[in-house]
mmCIF file of C-alpha atoms in Angstrom:
data_model
loop_
_atom_site.group_PDB
_atom_site.id
_atom_site.type_symbol
_atom_site.label_atom_id
_atom_site.label_comp_id
_atom_site.label_asym_id
_atom_site.label_seq_id
_atom_site.Cartn_x
_atom_site.Cartn_y
_atom_site.Cartn_z
ATOM 1 C CA MET A 1 18.028 1.386 5.083
ATOM 2 C CA ARG A 2 14.417 3.022 7.049
ATOM 3 C CA LEU A 3 11.703 0.849 7.538
ATOM 4 C CA GLU A 4 9.393 3.078 6.528
ATOM 5 C CA LYS A 5 4.636 2.407 7.225
ATOM 6 C CA CYS A 6 2.108 1.648 5.073
ATOM 7 C CA TRP A 7 0.002 4.186 4.326
ATOM 8 C CA PHE A 8 -3.135 2.333 4.162
ATOM 9 C CA CYS A 9 -2.907 -0.096 7.096
ATOM 10 C CA SER A 10 0.292 0.621 8.663
ATOM 11 C CA SER A 11 2.971 -2.084 9.082
ATOM 12 C CA THR A 12 6.298 -2.057 7.960
ATOM 13 C CA ILE A 13 7.695 -2.450 4.469
ATOM 14 C CA TYR A 14 11.155 -4.308 4.533
ATOM 15 C CA PRO A 15 13.244 -2.694 1.971
ATOM 16 C CA GLY A 16 12.717 -4.697 -1.260
ATOM 17 C CA HIS A 17 8.949 -4.229 -1.233
ATOM 18 C CA GLY A 18 6.218 -2.355 -1.828
ATOM 19 C CA ILE A 19 5.776 0.960 -4.294
ATOM 20 C CA GLN A 20 6.060 4.734 -3.451
ATOM 21 C CA PHE A 21 3.043 7.156 -4.474
ATOM 22 C CA VAL A 22 4.581 10.921 -5.592
ATOM 23 C CA ARG A 23 1.592 13.039 -5.874
ATOM 24 C CA ASN A 24 2.025 16.637 -7.591
ATOM 25 C CA ASP A 25 1.998 18.704 -4.368
ATOM 26 C CA ALA A 26 5.189 16.172 -3.454
ATOM 27 C CA LYS A 27 3.213 14.173 -1.152
ATOM 28 C CA ILE A 28 4.764 10.548 -0.256
ATOM 29 C CA PHE A 29 1.968 7.838 -0.202
ATOM 30 C CA ARG A 30 4.035 4.445 0.574
ATOM 31 C CA PHE A 31 2.045 1.355 -0.030
ATOM 32 C CA CYS A 32 3.519 -2.699 1.778
ATOM 33 C CA ARG A 33 2.098 -4.537 -0.742
ATOM 34 C CA SER A 34 -0.640 -4.479 -3.863
ATOM 35 C CA LYS A 35 -3.764 -4.548 -1.520
ATOM 36 C CA CYS A 36 -3.504 -1.327 0.319
ATOM 37 C CA HIS A 37 -1.971 -0.061 -3.123
ATOM 38 C CA LYS A 38 -5.237 -1.254 -4.739
ATOM 39 C CA ASN A 39 -7.816 0.199 -1.706
ATOM 40 C CA PHE A 40 -6.309 3.510 -2.506
ATOM 41 C CA LYS A 41 -6.653 3.912 -5.691
ATOM 42 C CA MET A 42 -10.294 2.859 -5.549
ATOM 43 C CA LYS A 43 -10.082 5.484 -2.357
ATOM 44 C CA ARG A 44 -11.775 3.562 -0.242
ATOM 45 C CA ASN A 45 -11.119 5.212 3.160
ATOM 46 C CA PRO A 46 -8.010 3.011 5.435
ATOM 47 C CA ARG A 47 -10.585 4.363 9.090
ATOM 48 C CA LYS A 48 -13.607 2.515 7.527
ATOM 49 C CA LEU A 49 -11.852 -1.091 7.037
ATOM 50 C CA LYS A 50 -11.776 -2.677 9.956
ATOM 51 C CA TRP A 51 -8.371 -5.353 9.068
ATOM 52 C CA THR A 52 -6.262 -1.610 8.846
ATOM 53 C CA LYS A 53 -4.796 0.344 12.210
ATOM 54 C CA ALA A 54 -5.690 3.038 11.045
ATOM 55 C CA TYR A 55 -9.149 1.569 12.628
ATOM 56 C CA ARG A 56 -8.423 0.123 14.991
ATOM 57 C CA ARG A 57 -6.549 2.882 16.704
ATOM 58 C CA LEU A 58 -10.044 4.656 15.839
ATOM 59 C CA HIS A 59 -11.747 2.179 17.416
ATOM 60 C CA GLY A 60 -9.696 1.823 20.542
ATOM 61 C CA LYS A 61 -9.415 -2.140 19.630
ATOM 62 C CA ASP A 62 -5.472 -1.070 19.852
ATOM 63 C CA MET A 63 -3.311 0.826 22.547
ATOM 64 C CA THR A 64 -2.856 4.461 20.735
ATOM 65 C CA GLN A 65 -1.001 6.177 23.343
ATOM 66 C CA ASP A 66 1.675 4.966 24.727
ATOM 67 C CA SER A 67 4.989 6.510 25.690
ATOM 68 C CA THR A 68 6.269 3.308 23.754
ATOM 69 C CA PHE A 69 5.498 4.913 20.650
ATOM 70 C CA GLU A 70 7.093 8.467 21.482
ATOM 71 C CA LEU A 71 10.222 5.897 20.660
ATOM 72 C CA GLU A 72 8.984 5.031 17.586
ATOM 73 C CA ARG A 73 8.633 8.042 16.669
ATOM 74 C CA LYS A 74 10.522 9.092 13.161
ATOM 75 C CA ARG A 75 14.005 11.819 13.733
ATOM 76 C CA ASN A 76 15.062 12.565 10.302
ATOM 77 C CA ARG A 77 18.462 14.303 11.623
ATOM 78 C CA PRO A 78 21.425 11.406 10.617
ATOM 79 C CA GLU A 79 23.388 10.154 13.824
ATOM 80 C CA ARG A 80 26.961 9.961 13.595
ATOM 81 C CA TYR A 81 27.801 5.547 13.646
ATOM 82 C CA ASP A 82 29.250 4.702 17.350
ATOM 83 C CA ARG A 83 29.713 1.373 18.153
ATOM 84 C CA ASN A 84 28.785 1.953 21.351
ATOM 85 C CA VAL A 85 25.696 3.530 21.727
ATOM 86 C CA THR A 86 24.562 1.212 18.246
ATOM 87 C CA GLU A 87 24.732 -1.750 20.392
ATOM 88 C CA SER A 88 22.484 -0.374 23.072
ATOM 89 C CA THR A 89 20.158 1.103 20.343
ATOM 90 C CA LEU A 90 19.499 -2.919 19.659
ATOM 91 C CA LYS A 91 19.212 -3.156 22.352
ATOM 92 C CA ALA A 92 16.726 -1.134 24.159
ATOM 93 C CA ILE A 93 15.215 -2.348 20.521
ATOM 94 C CA LYS A 94 14.429 -5.346 22.379
ATOM 95 C CA LYS A 95 13.680 -4.936 26.124
ATOM 96 C CA ILE A 96 10.770 -1.447 23.735
ATOM 97 C CA ASP A 97 9.147 -4.054 21.733
ATOM 98 C CA LYS A 98 9.003 -6.211 24.798
ATOM 99 C CA ILE A 99 7.544 -4.729 27.167
ATOM 100 C CA ARG A 100 5.336 -2.972 24.052
ATOM 101 C CA VAL A 101 3.317 -6.402 23.470
ATOM 102 C CA ALA A 102 3.076 -6.599 27.253
ATOM 103 C CA ARG A 103 1.137 -3.787 27.344
ATOM 104 C CA GLU A 104 -0.904 -4.350 24.818
ATOM 105 C CA ALA A 105 -1.809 -7.250 26.057
ATOM 106 C CA ARG A 106 -3.242 -5.659 29.375
ATOM 107 C CA HIS A 107 -4.995 -3.698 27.220
ATOM 108 C CA HIS A 108 -6.605 -6.589 25.352
ATOM 109 C CA ALA A 109 -7.202 -8.297 28.353
ATOM 110 C CA MET A 110 -9.158 -5.644 29.870
ATOM 111 C CA ARG A 111 -10.953 -5.347 27.038
ATOM 112 C CA MET A 112 -11.652 -8.728 26.878
ATOM 113 C CA LYS A 113 -12.649 -8.441 31.363
ATOM 114 C CA GLY A 114 -16.650 -8.524 31.845
ATOM 115 C CA LYS A 115 -16.386 -11.409 28.634
ATOM 116 C CA LYS A 116 -16.988 -14.356 30.381
ATOM 117 C CA ALA A 117 -19.497 -12.964 33.271
ATOM 118 C CA ILE A 118 -21.905 -11.998 30.162
ATOM 119 C CA GLU A 119 -20.444 -15.386 27.910
ATOM 120 C CA GLN A 120 -22.165 -17.683 31.456
ATOM 121 C CA GLN A 121 -25.481 -15.334 31.942
ATOM 122 C CA ALA A 122 -26.508 -15.008 28.174
ATOM 123 C CA ALA A 123 -26.126 -18.976 28.210
ATOM 124 C CA ALA A 124 -28.021 -19.786 31.764
ATOM 125 C CA LYS A 125 -30.855 -17.658 30.131
ATOM 126 C CA GLU A 126 -30.485 -19.832 26.885
ATOM 127 C CA LEU A 127 -31.100 -23.204 29.230
ATOM 128 C CA GLU A 128 -34.137 -21.960 30.642
ATOM 129 C CA GLN A 129 -35.811 -21.070 28.220
ATOM 130 C CA SER A 130 -35.045 -23.113 25.210
ATOM 131 C CA ILE A 131 -34.383 -26.707 27.102
ATOM 132 C CA HIS A 132 -37.973 -27.469 24.843
ATOM 133 C CA LEU A 133 -35.432 -27.929 22.053
ATOM 134 C CA VAL A 134 -33.503 -30.945 23.844
ATOM 135 C CA LYS A 135 -35.618 -32.742 26.310
ATOM 136 C CA ALA A 136 -38.843 -34.143 25.509
ATOM 137 C CA PRO A 137 -42.770 -32.165 26.869
ATOM 138 C CA ALA A 138 -43.334 -35.551 28.286
ATOM 139 C CA ALA A 139 -40.202 -35.671 30.307
ATOM 140 C CA LEU A 140 -40.469 -32.418 32.034
ATOM 141 C CA GLN A 141 -43.632 -33.416 32.901
ATOM 142 C CA GLU A 142 -42.458 -35.800 34.917
ATOM 143 C CA ASP A 143 -39.721 -34.116 36.140
ATOM 144 C CA PRO A 144 -39.440 -30.413 36.419
ATOM 145 C CA SER A 145 -35.778 -30.763 36.424
ATOM 146 C CA LEU A 146 -33.361 -29.423 34.203
ATOM 147 C CA THR A 147 -30.801 -31.997 35.103
ATOM 148 C CA LEU A 148 -31.173 -35.289 33.836
ATOM 149 C CA PRO A 149 -32.150 -37.686 36.541
ATOM 150 C CA LYS A 150 -29.700 -40.690 37.500
ATOM 151 C CA MET A 151 -30.616 -43.747 37.143
ATOM 152 C CA LYS A 152 -28.972 -47.292 38.888
ATOM 153 C CA ILE A 153 -28.833 -49.899 37.102
ATOM 154 C CA LYS A 154 -27.068 -53.299 37.974
ATOM 155 C CA VAL A 155 -26.121 -55.505 35.363
ATOM 156 C CA SER A 156 -24.480 -59.070 36.173
ATOM 157 C CA GLN A 157 -21.424 -59.838 35.487
ATOM 158 C CA SER A 158 -23.392 -64.050 33.053
ATOM 159 C CA GLN A 159 -25.739 -61.166 31.131
ATOM 160 C CA MET A 160 -23.476 -58.059 29.884
ATOM 161 C CA GLU A 161 -21.031 -61.485 28.538
ATOM 162 C CA ASP A 162 -23.843 -62.962 26.592
ATOM 163 C CA ARG A 163 -24.785 -59.592 25.119
ATOM 164 C CA MET A 164 -20.917 -59.120 24.261
ATOM 165 C CA GLU A 165 -21.249 -62.809 23.140
ATOM 166 C CA GLU A 166 -24.132 -61.690 20.432
ATOM 167 C CA MET B 1 -8.968 -10.491 -26.232
ATOM 168 C CA LEU B 2 -6.116 -7.752 -25.662
ATOM 169 C CA THR B 3 -6.951 -3.894 -27.023
ATOM 170 C CA VAL B 4 -3.621 -0.866 -27.660
ATOM 171 C CA VAL B 5 -3.424 1.527 -25.285
ATOM 172 C CA VAL B 6 -1.562 3.897 -27.860
ATOM 173 C CA GLY B 7 1.530 3.036 -29.757
ATOM 174 C CA ALA B 8 2.764 0.723 -32.289
ATOM 175 C CA GLY B 9 0.892 -2.244 -32.386
ATOM 176 C CA ARG B 10 4.312 -4.612 -32.377
ATOM 177 C CA SER B 11 6.396 -2.773 -29.855
ATOM 178 C CA LEU B 12 3.258 -2.442 -27.142
ATOM 179 C CA LEU B 13 3.028 -6.047 -27.871
ATOM 180 C CA GLY B 14 6.594 -6.791 -26.556
ATOM 181 C CA SER B 15 6.129 -3.991 -23.839
ATOM 182 C CA LEU B 16 3.035 -6.276 -22.340
ATOM 183 C CA SER B 17 4.875 -9.957 -22.435
ATOM 184 C CA ASN B 18 8.463 -8.801 -20.789
ATOM 185 C CA ASN B 19 6.891 -6.790 -18.485
ATOM 186 C CA LEU B 20 8.996 -6.175 -15.472
ATOM 187 C CA LEU B 21 6.008 -6.346 -12.678
ATOM 188 C CA GLY B 22 3.798 -8.522 -14.004
ATOM 189 C CA ALA B 23 1.332 -6.455 -14.551
ATOM 190 C CA VAL B 24 0.223 -8.070 -16.870
ATOM 191 C CA LYS B 25 -3.868 -7.446 -16.815
ATOM 192 C CA THR B 26 -5.445 -5.829 -19.179
ATOM 193 C CA THR B 27 -7.999 -2.405 -19.403
ATOM 194 C CA HIS B 28 -10.635 -3.244 -21.642
ATOM 195 C CA GLU B 29 -11.334 -7.278 -20.528
ATOM 196 C CA VAL B 30 -15.307 -6.636 -18.937
ATOM 197 C CA ILE B 31 -15.630 -8.995 -16.639
ATOM 198 C CA PRO B 32 -18.882 -9.057 -14.961
ATOM 199 C CA ARG B 33 -18.059 -10.063 -11.462
ATOM 200 C CA LEU B 34 -15.408 -6.288 -11.837
ATOM 201 C CA HIS B 35 -17.357 -3.512 -9.346
ATOM 202 C CA TYR B 36 -17.327 0.097 -11.753
ATOM 203 C CA ASN B 37 -15.225 1.540 -10.390
ATOM 204 C CA SER B 38 -11.955 -0.468 -9.862
ATOM 205 C CA ILE B 39 -12.148 -1.005 -14.012
ATOM 206 C CA PHE B 40 -10.398 2.874 -13.529
ATOM 207 C CA SER B 41 -7.907 2.111 -11.279
ATOM 208 C CA GLN B 42 -6.397 -1.466 -13.111
ATOM 209 C CA GLN B 43 -4.992 1.016 -15.852
ATOM 210 C CA GLN B 44 -2.289 -0.505 -17.484
ATOM 211 C CA ARG B 45 1.401 2.106 -17.607
ATOM 212 C CA THR B 46 3.680 1.747 -20.366
ATOM 213 C CA PHE B 47 6.095 3.984 -21.914
ATOM 214 C CA ILE B 48 6.951 7.260 -23.785
ATOM 215 C CA GLN B 49 6.408 6.963 -26.940
ATOM 216 C CA MET B 50 5.712 8.947 -29.645
ATOM 217 C CA ARG B 51 2.120 10.229 -29.703
ATOM 218 C CA THR B 52 2.794 10.706 -25.939
ATOM 219 C CA ASN B 53 2.216 14.197 -24.541
ATOM 220 C CA LEU B 54 3.588 15.448 -21.827
ATOM 221 C CA LYS B 55 3.553 18.140 -18.613
ATOM 222 C CA VAL B 56 6.290 20.995 -18.793
ATOM 223 C CA VAL B 57 7.225 22.051 -16.319
ATOM 224 C CA ASP B 58 9.497 24.275 -15.773
ATOM 225 C CA ASN B 59 9.068 28.796 -17.727
ATOM 226 C CA SER B 60 11.209 27.200 -20.717
ATOM 227 C CA GLY B 61 7.133 29.092 -22.519
ATOM 228 C CA ALA B 62 6.150 25.642 -23.459
ATOM 229 C CA LYS B 63 3.118 23.880 -22.407
ATOM 230 C CA ARG B 64 1.947 20.557 -23.940
ATOM 231 C CA VAL B 65 5.028 18.749 -25.570
ATOM 232 C CA MET B 66 4.098 15.967 -28.259
ATOM 233 C CA CYS B 67 6.965 12.764 -27.443
ATOM 234 C CA ILE B 68 8.575 11.941 -31.169
ATOM 235 C CA GLN B 69 11.323 9.695 -30.668
ATOM 236 C CA ALA B 70 13.056 8.409 -27.550
ATOM 237 C CA LEU B 71 16.282 8.021 -27.144
ATOM 238 C CA LYS B 72 17.904 4.952 -26.318
ATOM 239 C CA GLY B 73 14.951 2.947 -25.144
ATOM 240 C CA ARG B 74 12.954 0.482 -27.507
ATOM 241 C CA ARG B 75 9.851 0.374 -26.225
ATOM 242 C CA GLY B 76 10.402 3.283 -25.483
ATOM 243 C CA ALA B 77 10.791 5.997 -22.190
ATOM 244 C CA ARG B 78 11.297 6.363 -18.457
ATOM 245 C CA LEU B 79 11.535 7.884 -15.807
ATOM 246 C CA GLY B 80 15.484 10.085 -15.978
ATOM 247 C CA ASP B 81 15.038 9.254 -19.773
ATOM 248 C CA THR B 82 15.823 11.620 -22.756
ATOM 249 C CA ILE B 83 13.678 12.645 -25.416
ATOM 250 C CA ILE B 84 13.005 14.612 -28.129
ATOM 251 C CA ALA B 85 9.885 16.077 -28.187
ATOM 252 C CA SER B 86 7.254 18.871 -31.044
ATOM 253 C CA VAL B 87 6.252 22.074 -28.878
ATOM 254 C CA LYS B 88 2.447 21.972 -28.994
ATOM 255 C CA GLU B 89 1.231 24.562 -27.022
ATOM 256 C CA ALA B 90 2.892 27.269 -25.592
ATOM 257 C CA GLN B 91 2.808 30.711 -23.818
ATOM 258 C CA PRO B 92 2.326 33.427 -26.191
ATOM 259 C CA ARG B 93 6.292 35.180 -24.771
ATOM 260 C CA GLY B 94 8.641 31.813 -24.476
ATOM 261 C CA LYS B 95 11.440 30.549 -25.251
ATOM 262 C CA VAL B 96 10.427 27.961 -27.008
ATOM 263 C CA LYS B 97 7.483 28.146 -29.789
ATOM 264 C CA LYS B 98 4.727 25.565 -31.251
ATOM 265 C CA GLY B 99 6.280 23.987 -33.605
ATOM 266 C CA GLU B 100 10.009 23.820 -32.205
ATOM 267 C CA VAL B 101 10.904 19.923 -32.038
ATOM 268 C CA VAL B 102 13.459 20.530 -28.373
ATOM 269 C CA TYR B 103 15.172 17.945 -26.683
ATOM 270 C CA GLY B 104 12.858 16.588 -23.385
ATOM 271 C CA VAL B 105 14.317 15.008 -19.967
ATOM 272 C CA VAL B 106 11.328 13.218 -17.916
ATOM 273 C CA VAL B 107 10.993 14.678 -15.224
ATOM 274 C CA ARG B 108 7.176 12.133 -13.189
ATOM 275 C CA ALA B 109 6.203 8.988 -15.391
ATOM 276 C CA ALA B 110 3.035 6.830 -14.368
ATOM 277 C CA MET B 111 5.143 3.136 -14.948
ATOM 278 C CA GLN B 112 6.330 3.404 -11.864
ATOM 279 C CA ARG B 113 10.306 2.517 -12.232
ATOM 280 C CA GLY B 114 12.173 0.061 -9.911
ATOM 281 C CA ARG B 115 14.789 1.663 -7.007
ATOM 282 C CA CYS B 116 18.587 -0.219 -6.521
ATOM 283 C CA ASP B 117 16.728 -1.274 -2.958
ATOM 284 C CA GLY B 118 14.272 -3.503 -4.575
ATOM 285 C CA SER B 119 11.037 -0.162 -3.975
ATOM 286 C CA GLU B 120 9.666 1.172 -7.370
ATOM 287 C CA ILE B 121 8.312 4.279 -7.787
ATOM 288 C CA LYS B 122 5.149 5.998 -8.810
ATOM 289 C CA PHE B 123 4.138 10.202 -10.553
ATOM 290 C CA ASP B 124 1.270 10.853 -10.750
ATOM 291 C CA ASP B 125 1.531 12.384 -14.309
ATOM 292 C CA ASN B 126 3.828 12.159 -17.108
ATOM 293 C CA ALA B 127 6.358 15.961 -16.970
ATOM 294 C CA VAL B 128 9.378 16.269 -18.777
ATOM 295 C CA VAL B 129 12.441 19.727 -18.723
ATOM 296 C CA ILE B 130 12.758 21.154 -21.849
ATOM 297 C CA VAL B 131 16.514 21.201 -22.163
ATOM 298 C CA ASN B 132 19.831 21.667 -24.722
ATOM 299 C CA LYS B 133 21.217 19.077 -26.427
ATOM 300 C CA GLN B 134 23.635 19.343 -23.744
ATOM 301 C CA GLY B 135 21.043 18.371 -21.545
ATOM 302 C CA GLU B 136 21.174 21.966 -19.419
ATOM 303 C CA PRO B 137 17.432 23.124 -18.815
ATOM 304 C CA ILE B 138 16.597 25.931 -21.347
ATOM 305 C CA GLY B 139 14.420 27.073 -17.704
ATOM 306 C CA THR B 140 15.029 28.122 -14.804
ATOM 307 C CA ARG B 141 12.910 27.022 -11.861
ATOM 308 C CA VAL B 142 11.486 23.408 -12.597
ATOM 309 C CA PHE B 143 7.581 23.015 -11.184
ATOM 310 C CA GLY B 144 6.900 20.182 -8.660
ATOM 311 C CA PRO B 145 8.330 16.788 -7.487
ATOM 312 C CA VAL B 146 11.276 15.108 -9.016
ATOM 313 C CA PRO B 147 12.623 11.553 -8.559
ATOM 314 C CA HIS B 148 16.823 10.438 -7.352
ATOM 315 C CA GLU B 149 17.675 8.823 -10.529
ATOM 316 C CA LEU B 150 17.891 12.376 -12.376
ATOM 317 C CA ARG B 151 21.226 11.626 -10.543
ATOM 318 C CA LYS B 152 22.089 9.396 -11.349
ATOM 319 C CA LYS B 153 21.745 10.444 -15.313
ATOM 320 C CA LYS B 154 24.003 13.106 -14.637
ATOM 321 C CA HIS B 155 20.714 16.327 -15.124
ATOM 322 C CA LEU B 156 22.012 17.856 -11.513
ATOM 323 C CA LYS B 157 21.226 21.536 -12.473
ATOM 324 C CA ILE B 158 17.097 19.744 -12.725
ATOM 325 C CA LEU B 159 18.296 19.040 -9.640
ATOM 326 C CA THR B 160 18.636 22.216 -8.053
ATOM 327 C CA LEU B 161 16.290 24.119 -9.269
ATOM 328 C CA ALA B 162 13.480 21.305 -7.816
ATOM 329 C CA GLU B 163 11.631 22.550 -4.897
ATOM 330 C CA HIS B 164 11.332 18.823 -4.104
ATOM 331 C CA ILE B 165 13.625 15.593 -4.450
ATOM 332 C CA ALA B 166 10.916 12.572 -4.326
#
């Protein structure tokens, strides 16, 4: 059993899924689902479709080079079954996955780093320029400050009860 | 409205209703919202039946062959089946001549065939290797990729001659 990668979207193809297409030059294309297969038949370039891994790697949205990828490379030599090796490999796979996820999260954080500052600046600028959409122009002339003025109204207890009864 | 693609109408309707993979798309339905190129990519591939032209991929001398009977299979032959065919086009000096009736093994079929692990495989064209009544190939070379399915059908000689096994 072997877990393959979809040629189009680079997701893993589990056993029992997908179609493999063999071209006459003996190149095999594996697809995880009919969406990828149909896009391939339409001759679309995966590097131009935003939802594929090829696009994301090409445009720097996802990690491209990492040592964890080296461990996942395809090996064509069959290994003799050894119980201890299998056990340690399974443990290693789990650990490598954890490390890879952590590194991808860090890459994402680095990518999104300046976002909050930019958002704050844009918000401040918008507030300054478009305050006339929120406040009435007469009120602006009265009170040039940007915040609504705080007014303290003293309401006596009996008046409140009268209003509630109404 | 179903339009008949190839072959006898009765058998084709039966195959379309019992099609294993549920790919019951019709070829020539005109739906205005379809893009121009997706009409081409949704071609429905069916079995190899009477009047199907196949490419010959060995050096037996024949170039094109027309199926006149699919042994085994009410609806037609698939990947790995044997057929009886008539040679339509042949090279001038070859082991088979034009007009001869020969047996052939289908080594590439455009219709997908399910594998025992649940995936499907399909090729780019329909191709055949000419064999004798015992199942041994007449030619000495086979071109292009051939599928694993031949091993189960006991066409081992073809597998040894093949340059790539899909």
